[in-house]
Amino acid sequence: MSTPSLSRETIVVLDFGSQYTQLILRRVREARVYAEMLPWDAPQEELDRLDPKGIILSGGPNSVYDQDAPYLPRHVLERGIPILGICYGMQLFAHQLGGRVARTTQCEYGLAEIQVDAPDAPLFQGLPTEQKVWMSHGDRIDDLPEGFIAWAHSASSPFAAIADESRRLYGLQFHPEVAHTEHGPAILENFCRRICGCQDEWTPGSFIEESIAQIRDAVGSGHVICAVSGGVDSTVVATLVQRAVGDQLTAIYVNTGLMRKNESEETMARLREQLGLDVVYADASETFLDALKGVVDPERKRVIIGNTFIDVFEDEVRRLGQVDFLAQGTLYPDVIESAISAQSAVKIKTHHNVGGLPEDMRMELIEPLRYLFKDEVREVGRALGLPDDMVNRQPFPGPGLAVRILGEVTYPRVATLQDADAIVREEIARAGLQDEIWQYFAVLTPLMSVGVMGDSRTYANVAGIRAVTSEDGMTADWARIPFDVLARMSSRIVNEVPGVNRVVYDISSKPPATIEWE
């Protein structure tokens, strides 16, 4: 069970390689309309399956006149439903329908101002005639195809917005999905509602109702297991399954020995006492740490931990007897980042919860969150009535602290990082910043540095602090933590954590860096 209900009103976003494609999805969903992304060359059957009420064409890095540039398949244009092209997407259908797209002598990158020439046009209804927008293009449309008119212009783009209402084709030269376009969300909402006729259907409540019905229908009288970590993803999945099938669910908590300080004990108490889940506790810390001996490559760590987790999990499943389904918290960013395709995302790292089950684990997957972003999962958690501290728990990598320890993972290094990380979390909470920062944690580097404590020379570990702001983890910026808070963290770590004499703060964004160090 991994696909949404076919009866749901859907906007399909065709991805032509833009770095902003996921943002288009998010903005449409923020308008309470369901959106799903497909590669630009998705087969017609995929569109037929989703039966979209409208299609959005993303931007992309190519020029429409490049050899082998992505093109707009004929079956997309022939569907007869509204299509909104953004940047490359707009230039693409203009080019294919007889217009002229050429390199501009004055590129537009960054903020620009457009003048809306058709204020009553459905895309711009209720919005100012002068708007600040985000441009990112070196090509422009010089001649419109027959039937198109301009709805807006900028100093460098005579056709900043275009439309052929008879063919239900609309185009924007700018990017409405990025935060710098001041009325971008409203423009996209106008497309979804005024032009495509979508209703306010994509809500946490509707998702919960639909998911419970789908789970109940899929499971029948079968037995479901679910790995829980205490994080919002697995907790929401377990709660949905429990609401659907009750005591047909058994949750399994695997202590890998790579959790944060005191986390396993606190998580077990919360799952059993607050949520009333039937949870099996498996302490496999020694097994995991033994398997990681001598391993320094981060990707190898992920693979070893994923394989070891499956082995431990299989042992617990065998003890339970007949199990028919495995529920897990795969999210949309997991799927996107793990994709390997010339037309989609490049694989960044292995996600141990993406890619199916080993052949000898004869269970069917239940992935109710597979099409959700993290903030949407939090909304669903709140609607389910989960405790705030559980819903707002910051993301934590599946492999745990192993990917925050650069170099070999050993018992002493795990303990060192646990102590340093606890201080970071305590000081963020003390400063009241926990709701402003997406993720914050300590890392332990393989570096040793010279220091002075008292009258003695030291040679000890360098610890790092990582804190980022983000909406969904796809992109992130480093958090501007006040200097006095950073100073307290550094002072406490050096004084309270044996073996650390230097603390650094990471000021890298994603991209080019990732959120985790690994």
Short mmCIF file of C-alpha atoms in Angstrom, two decimals, residues 10 52 132 164 205 226 240 313-314 317 387 424 435:
data_model
loop_
_atom_site.label_atom_id
_atom_site.label_comp_id
_atom_site.label_asym_id
_atom_site.label_seq_id
_atom_site.Cartn_x
_atom_site.Cartn_y
_atom_site.Cartn_z
CA THR A 10 -4.26 15.80 -8.15
CA PRO A 52 -4.61 14.98 -12.90
CA LYS A 132 8.72 41.35 -6.98
CA ASP A 164 -3.62 30.77 -24.44
CA GLY A 205 -7.78 14.94 8.56
CA CYS A 226 6.46 -1.84 12.61
CA LEU A 240 -2.11 5.05 11.98
CA PHE A 313 14.61 -7.51 12.96
CA GLU A 314 14.25 -10.91 11.28
CA VAL A 317 9.93 -11.47 13.57
CA PRO A 387 2.34 14.75 22.22
CA VAL A 424 24.02 20.97 22.48
CA ASP A 435 11.20 25.52 17.53
#
